[in-house]
Coordinates of N, CA and C in Angstrom, one line a residue:
M1 N -12.6 -2.9 -14.7 CA -12.5 -1.8 -13.7 C -12.7 -0.6 -14.5
T2 N -13.7 0.2 -13.9 CA -13.9 1.6 -14.6 C -12.9 2.6 -14.1
K3 N -12.7 3.7 -14.8 CA -11.9 4.7 -14.4 C -12.4 5.6 -13.4
S4 N -13.7 5.6 -13.0 CA -14.4 6.4 -12.0 C -14.0 5.9 -10.7
T5 N -13.9 6.8 -9.9 CA -13.5 6.5 -8.4 C -14.6 7.2 -7.5
P6 N -14.7 6.6 -6.2 CA -15.7 7.1 -5.4 C -15.1 8.3 -4.4
W7 N -13.8 8.7 -4.8 CA -13.1 9.8 -4.1 C -12.8 10.8 -5.3
Q8 N -12.5 12.0 -4.7 CA -12.0 13.1 -5.6 C -10.6 13.3 -5.4
L9 N -9.6 13.1 -6.3 CA -8.2 13.3 -6.2 C -8.0 14.9 -6.0
D10 N -7.2 15.2 -5.2 CA -6.7 16.6 -4.9 C -5.2 16.7 -5.0
P11 N -4.6 17.3 -6.0 CA -3.2 17.3 -6.1 C -2.4 18.0 -4.8
A12 N -3.2 18.8 -4.1 CA -2.6 19.6 -3.0 C -2.6 18.6 -1.8
L13 N -3.4 17.6 -1.9 CA -3.4 16.6 -0.7 C -3.1 15.2 -0.9
D14 N -3.1 14.8 -2.1 CA -2.8 13.5 -2.6 C -1.5 13.2 -3.4
L15 N -0.9 12.1 -3.0 CA 0.2 11.5 -3.8 C -0.1 10.4 -4.5
V16 N 0.3 10.3 -5.8 CA -0.1 9.2 -6.7 C 1.2 8.5 -7.4
L17 N 1.1 7.3 -7.3 CA 2.2 6.5 -8.1 C 1.4 5.6 -9.1
E18 N 1.6 5.7 -10.4 CA 0.8 5.0 -11.3 C 1.9 4.3 -12.3
R19 N 1.7 3.1 -12.6 CA 2.6 2.4 -13.5 C 1.9 1.1 -14.0
V20 N 2.3 0.7 -15.4 CA 1.9 -0.6 -15.8 C 3.1 -1.4 -15.4
V21 N 2.7 -2.5 -14.8 CA 3.7 -3.5 -14.4 C 3.6 -4.8 -15.2
D22 N 4.7 -5.5 -15.4 CA 4.7 -6.8 -16.1 C 4.4 -8.0 -15.4
V23 N 3.2 -7.9 -14.7 CA 2.7 -9.0 -13.8 C 1.2 -8.9 -13.8
P24 N 0.6 -10.2 -14.0 CA -0.8 -10.3 -14.1 C -1.5 -9.7 -12.7
R25 N -2.7 -9.2 -13.0 CA -3.5 -8.6 -11.7 C -3.6 -9.7 -10.6
D26 N -3.8 -11.0 -10.9 CA -4.1 -11.9 -9.8 C -2.8 -11.9 -8.9
L27 N -1.6 -11.8 -9.6 CA -0.5 -12.0 -8.8 C -0.1 -10.6 -8.0
V28 N -0.5 -9.6 -8.6 CA -0.4 -8.4 -7.8 C -1.3 -8.3 -6.6
W29 N -2.5 -8.8 -6.8 CA -3.5 -8.9 -5.7 C -3.0 -9.9 -4.7
E30 N -2.4 -11.0 -5.0 CA -1.9 -12.1 -4.1 C -0.6 -11.4 -3.3
A31 N 0.2 -10.6 -4.0 CA 1.2 -9.9 -3.4 C 0.8 -9.0 -2.3
W32 N -0.3 -8.3 -2.4 CA -0.8 -7.4 -1.4 C -1.7 -7.9 -0.3
T33 N -2.2 -9.2 -0.6 CA -2.9 -9.8 0.4 C -2.5 -11.1 1.2
T34 N -1.3 -11.3 1.0 CA -0.7 -12.6 1.6 C 0.5 -12.0 2.5
P35 N 0.5 -12.3 3.8 CA 1.6 -11.9 4.6 C 3.0 -12.3 4.2
E36 N 3.1 -13.6 3.8 CA 4.5 -14.2 3.4 C 4.9 -13.3 2.1
H37 N 4.2 -12.9 1.3 CA 4.6 -12.2 0.1 C 5.0 -10.7 0.6
I38 N 4.1 -10.1 1.4 CA 4.3 -8.8 1.9 C 5.8 -8.5 2.6
K39 N 6.0 -9.6 3.3 CA 7.4 -9.8 4.1 C 8.6 -9.5 3.1
V40 N 8.4 -10.1 1.9 CA 9.5 -10.1 1.0 C 9.7 -8.8 0.1
W41 N 8.6 -8.0 -0.2 CA 8.7 -7.0 -1.0 C 8.2 -5.6 -0.6
F42 N 7.6 -5.5 0.6 CA 6.9 -4.3 1.0 C 7.7 -3.1 1.4
T43 N 8.9 -3.3 2.1 CA 9.7 -2.4 2.5 C 11.0 -2.2 1.6
P44 N 11.2 -0.9 1.1 CA 12.4 -0.8 0.2 C 13.8 -1.1 0.9
R45 N 14.5 -1.9 0.2 CA 15.8 -2.4 0.8 C 16.7 -1.0 1.0
P46 N 17.4 -1.0 1.9 CA 17.9 -2.2 2.8 C 17.0 -2.4 3.9
W47 N 15.9 -1.8 4.1 CA 15.0 -2.0 5.1 C 14.3 -3.3 4.8
R48 N 13.6 -3.9 5.8 CA 12.9 -5.2 5.5 C 11.6 -5.2 6.5
T49 N 10.7 -6.1 6.0 CA 9.4 -6.2 6.8 C 9.6 -7.5 7.6
T50 N 9.5 -7.5 8.9 CA 9.8 -8.5 9.7 C 8.6 -9.2 10.3
H51 N 7.4 -8.6 10.1 CA 6.2 -9.1 10.5 C 5.0 -8.5 9.7
C52 N 4.0 -9.2 9.5 CA 2.9 -8.8 8.7 C 1.6 -9.6 9.3
E53 N 0.6 -8.9 9.5 CA -0.8 -9.4 9.8 C -1.9 -8.8 8.9
I54 N -2.6 -9.7 8.4 CA -3.7 -9.2 7.5 C -5.1 -9.9 8.0
D55 N -6.0 -9.1 8.2 CA -7.3 -9.6 8.4 C -8.2 -8.9 7.2
L56 N -8.2 -9.5 6.1 CA -8.8 -8.9 4.8 C -10.2 -8.8 4.8
R57 N -10.8 -7.8 5.4 CA -12.2 -7.5 5.6 C -12.3 -6.0 6.0
P58 N -13.3 -5.3 5.6 CA -13.6 -3.9 6.0 C -13.5 -4.0 7.7
G59 N -12.7 -3.2 8.2 CA -12.6 -3.0 9.7 C -11.5 -4.0 10.1
G60 N -10.9 -4.9 9.3 CA -9.9 -5.8 9.6 C -8.4 -5.0 9.6
M61 N -7.6 -5.8 10.2 CA -6.2 -5.3 10.4 C -5.2 -5.3 9.2
F62 N -4.5 -4.4 9.0 CA -3.2 -4.6 8.1 C -2.0 -3.9 9.0
R63 N -1.2 -4.8 9.4 CA -0.1 -4.5 10.3 C 1.2 -5.0 9.7
T64 N 2.3 -4.1 9.8 CA 3.5 -4.5 9.3 C 4.4 -4.0 10.4
V65 N 5.6 -4.7 10.6 CA 6.7 -4.3 11.3 C 7.9 -4.0 10.3
M66 N 8.4 -2.8 10.3 CA 9.5 -2.6 9.3 C 10.9 -2.4 10.3
Q67 N 11.9 -3.0 9.7 CA 13.2 -3.0 10.4 C 14.3 -2.3 9.7
G68 N 14.9 -1.3 10.1 CA 16.0 -0.5 9.4 C 17.3 -1.3 9.4
P69 N 18.3 -0.8 8.6 CA 19.5 -1.5 8.6 C 20.3 -1.3 9.9
D70 N 20.0 -0.3 10.8 CA 20.6 -0.2 12.0 C 19.9 -0.8 13.2
G71 N 18.7 -1.7 12.8 CA 18.1 -2.4 13.8 C 16.7 -1.7 14.3
E72 N 16.6 -0.4 14.0 CA 15.5 0.3 14.5 C 14.2 -0.3 13.8
A73 N 13.1 -0.2 14.6 CA 11.9 -1.0 14.1 C 10.7 0.0 14.3
F74 N 9.8 -0.2 13.2 CA 8.6 0.7 13.2 C 7.4 -0.2 13.0
D75 N 6.5 -0.2 14.0 CA 5.3 -1.0 14.0 C 4.2 -0.1 13.4
N76 N 3.6 -0.5 12.3 CA 2.5 0.1 11.5 C 1.3 -0.5 11.6
N77 N 0.4 0.1 12.2 CA -1.0 -0.4 12.3 C -2.0 0.3 11.4
G78 N -2.9 -0.5 10.8 CA -3.9 0.2 10.0 C -5.2 -0.6 9.9
C79 N -6.2 -0.1 9.3 CA -7.5 -0.7 9.3 C -8.0 -0.6 7.8
Y80 N -8.4 -1.8 7.2 CA -8.9 -1.8 6.0 C -10.2 -1.1 5.9
L81 N -10.6 -0.3 4.9 CA -11.8 0.3 4.7 C -12.7 -0.3 3.6
E82 N -12.0 -0.7 2.5 CA -12.7 -1.2 1.4 C -12.0 -2.3 0.8
I83 N -12.6 -3.3 0.4 CA -11.8 -4.4 -0.4 C -12.8 -4.9 -1.5
V84 N -12.2 -4.6 -2.7 CA -12.9 -5.2 -3.9 C -11.9 -6.1 -4.5
P85 N -12.1 -7.4 -4.4 CA -11.3 -8.4 -4.8 C -10.6 -8.1 -6.3
K86 N -9.3 -8.2 -6.3 CA -8.5 -8.0 -7.4 C -8.7 -6.7 -8.2
Q87 N -9.3 -5.8 -7.5 CA -9.4 -4.4 -8.0 C -9.0 -3.3 -7.2
R88 N -9.2 -3.3 -5.9 CA -9.0 -2.2 -5.0 C -8.9 -2.6 -3.6
L89 N -7.8 -2.0 -2.9 CA -7.6 -2.1 -1.4 C -7.6 -0.7 -1.0
V90 N -8.4 -0.4 0.0 CA -8.3 0.8 0.7 C -8.1 0.7 2.2
W91 N -7.0 1.3 2.7 CA -6.7 1.2 4.2 C -6.4 2.4 4.8
T92 N -6.3 2.8 5.9 CA -5.8 3.8 6.7 C -5.0 3.6 7.9
D93 N -3.9 4.5 8.1 CA -3.3 4.3 9.4 C -3.8 5.3 10.4
A94 N -4.9 5.9 10.1 CA -5.7 6.8 11.0 C -6.6 6.0 12.0
L95 N -6.8 4.6 11.7 CA -7.7 3.9 12.4 C -7.0 2.6 12.7
L96 N -7.3 2.0 13.9 CA -7.0 0.6 14.2 C -8.1 -0.3 13.7
P97 N -7.9 -1.5 13.8 CA -8.8 -2.5 13.5 C -10.1 -2.2 14.2
G98 N -11.2 -2.5 13.5 CA -12.6 -2.1 14.2 C -12.9 -0.6 14.0
W99 N -12.2 0.1 13.2 CA -12.3 1.5 13.1 C -12.1 2.4 14.2
R100 N -11.2 1.9 15.1 CA -10.8 2.6 16.3 C -9.8 3.7 16.0
P101 N -10.2 5.0 16.4 CA -9.0 6.0 16.1 C -7.8 5.8 16.8
I102 N -6.7 6.3 16.1 CA -5.3 6.1 16.6 C -4.6 7.4 16.7
K103 N -3.7 7.5 17.5 CA -2.9 8.7 17.4 C -1.6 8.4 16.6
S104 N -1.3 9.2 15.8 CA -0.1 9.0 14.9 C 1.2 9.5 15.5
G105 N 2.2 8.7 15.4 CA 3.5 9.1 15.8 C 4.2 9.7 14.8
A106 N 3.9 9.6 13.4 CA 4.6 10.1 12.3 C 4.3 11.6 12.1
G107 N 3.3 12.2 12.7 CA 3.0 13.5 12.5 C 1.8 13.8 11.4
F108 N 1.6 12.6 10.8 CA 0.5 12.7 9.8 C -0.1 11.4 9.6
N109 N -1.3 11.3 9.2 CA -2.0 10.1 8.8 C -2.4 10.1 7.4
F110 N -2.6 9.0 6.8 CA -3.0 8.9 5.4 C -4.0 7.8 5.1
T111 N -4.6 7.8 4.1 CA -5.5 6.7 3.6 C -4.9 6.3 2.2
A112 N -4.6 5.0 2.1 CA -4.0 4.3 0.9 C -5.1 3.7 0.1
I113 N -4.9 3.9 -1.2 CA -5.8 3.4 -2.2 C -4.9 2.6 -3.2
V114 N -5.0 1.3 -3.3 CA -4.3 0.6 -4.3 C -5.3 0.1 -5.3
A115 N -5.3 0.6 -6.5 CA -6.1 0.2 -7.6 C -5.4 -0.6 -8.7
L116 N -6.1 -1.7 -9.1 CA -5.4 -2.5 -10.1 C -6.4 -2.8 -11.2
E117 N -5.9 -2.5 -12.6 CA -6.7 -2.7 -13.7 C -6.0 -3.8 -14.5
D118 N -6.8 -4.8 -14.8 CA -6.4 -5.9 -15.6 C -6.1 -5.6 -17.1
L119 N -4.8 -5.9 -17.5 CA -4.4 -5.6 -18.8 C -3.8 -6.8 -19.5
G120 N -4.5 -7.8 -19.1 CA -4.1 -9.3 -19.5 C -2.8 -9.7 -18.8
R121 N -1.6 -9.8 -19.3 CA -0.5 -10.2 -18.7 C 0.2 -9.1 -18.0
Q122 N -0.3 -7.9 -18.0 CA 0.2 -6.8 -17.2 C -1.0 -6.2 -16.4
T123 N -0.7 -5.2 -15.5 CA -1.6 -4.6 -14.6 C -1.2 -3.2 -14.5
R124 N -2.3 -2.3 -14.7 CA -2.2 -0.9 -14.3 C -2.4 -0.8 -12.9
Y125 N -1.2 -0.4 -12.2 CA -1.1 -0.2 -10.8 C -1.2 1.3 -10.4
T126 N -2.1 1.7 -9.6 CA -2.2 3.0 -9.1 C -2.3 3.0 -7.7
A127 N -1.3 3.7 -7.0 CA -1.4 3.8 -5.4 C -1.5 5.1 -5.2
T128 N -2.5 5.5 -4.4 CA -2.8 6.9 -4.0 C -2.7 6.9 -2.5
A129 N -2.0 8.1 -1.9 CA -1.9 8.4 -0.5 C -2.7 9.6 -0.3
M130 N -3.9 9.5 0.4 CA -4.5 10.7 0.7 C -4.3 11.3 2.0
H131 N -4.2 12.7 2.2 CA -3.8 13.3 3.3 C -4.7 14.4 3.7
S132 N -4.8 14.6 5.0 CA -5.8 15.6 5.4 C -5.5 17.0 5.2
D133 N -4.2 17.3 5.0 CA -3.7 18.6 4.7 C -2.4 18.7 3.9
E134 N -2.0 19.8 3.4 CA -0.9 20.0 2.6 C 0.3 19.6 3.3
S135 N 0.5 20.1 4.5 CA 1.6 19.7 5.3 C 1.9 18.3 5.5
G136 N 0.9 17.3 5.7 CA 0.9 16.0 5.7 C 1.4 15.4 4.4
R137 N 0.9 15.9 3.3 CA 1.3 15.4 2.0 C 2.7 15.8 1.7
R138 N 3.1 17.0 2.0 CA 4.5 17.4 1.7 C 5.5 16.6 2.6
Q139 N 5.1 16.4 3.9 CA 5.9 15.5 4.8 C 6.2 14.1 4.2
H140 N 5.1 13.5 3.7 CA 5.1 12.1 3.2 C 5.9 12.2 2.0
E141 N 5.7 13.2 1.0 CA 6.5 13.4 -0.2 C 8.0 13.6 0.1
D142 N 8.3 14.3 1.1 CA 9.7 14.6 1.5 C 10.4 13.3 2.1
M143 N 9.5 12.5 2.7 CA 10.1 11.2 3.2 C 10.4 10.3 2.2
G144 N 10.0 10.5 0.9 CA 10.4 9.7 -0.1 C 9.2 8.8 -0.7
F145 N 8.0 9.4 -0.7 CA 6.9 8.6 -1.1 C 7.0 7.9 -2.5
H146 N 7.5 8.7 -3.4 CA 7.6 8.3 -4.8 C 8.7 7.2 -5.0
S147 N 9.8 7.6 -4.3 CA 11.1 6.6 -4.5 C 10.8 5.3 -3.6
G148 N 10.1 5.6 -2.5 CA 10.1 4.5 -1.6 C 9.0 3.5 -2.1
W149 N 7.7 4.0 -2.5 CA 6.7 3.2 -3.0 C 7.0 2.6 -4.4
G150 N 7.8 3.4 -5.2 CA 8.3 2.9 -6.5 C 9.3 1.7 -6.3
A151 N 10.2 1.8 -5.3 CA 11.1 0.7 -5.1 C 10.5 -0.5 -4.5
A152 N 9.4 -0.3 -3.7 CA 8.6 -1.4 -3.2 C 7.9 -2.0 -4.4
L153 N 7.3 -1.3 -5.2 CA 6.6 -1.9 -6.3 C 7.6 -2.7 -7.3
D154 N 8.8 -2.2 -7.5 CA 9.8 -2.8 -8.3 C 10.1 -4.2 -7.6
Q155 N 10.1 -4.2 -6.2 CA 10.4 -5.4 -5.5 C 9.3 -6.4 -5.6
L156 N 8.0 -5.8 -5.6 CA 6.7 -6.6 -5.8 C 6.9 -7.4 -7.1
V157 N 7.1 -6.6 -8.1 CA 7.2 -7.2 -9.6 C 8.3 -8.3 -9.5
E158 N 9.6 -8.0 -9.0 CA 10.7 -8.9 -9.0 C 10.2 -10.3 -8.3
H159 N 9.6 -10.1 -7.1 CA 9.3 -11.3 -6.4 C 8.0 -12.1 -7.1
M160 N 7.1 -11.4 -7.6 CA 6.0 -12.1 -8.1 C 6.3 -12.8 -9.5
K161 N 7.2 -12.3 -10.2 CA 7.6 -12.9 -11.5 C 8.2 -14.2 -11.3
T162 N 8.7 -14.4 -10.1 CA 9.1 -15.8 -9.7 C 8.1 -16.9 -9.6
R163 N 6.7 -16.3 -9.5 CA 5.6 -17.1 -9.4 C 4.8 -17.2 -10.7
A164 N 5.1 -16.3 -11.6 CA 4.3 -16.3 -12.9 C 4.6 -17.6 -13.7

């Protein structure tokens, strides 16, 4: 995978989590593209993912239902924009499957890019959340982007090491 990207990162609009994880790229890809795996690791504890649907194709569905410790549930719908097997997943919560626009209840929408670079038995993992304005980026950061996405990544690694 090359370091070039088809998008331009903007620190005022984008949040980035980058780490080298001790799991091969194939397993990280499997964790991101298999509903049974997503339900195990995707939501930072004590929250949990109770439902996941994946239609892994551009225009396809990426849907999760997250449940909080007090029973509150959040249904998250999104649309895949780009899939480069074992290298990159791009989806947005601004669109429903089939590229249908959606109204956000969160107050902001974002496009997520998960890029994977093969390092042999390890993977360089880069997750980017792109926002349309600084307010959305700040709101997402204040909600705990780095700690939440970081905890979820730790859970992914923990889970997928059982499959290595």
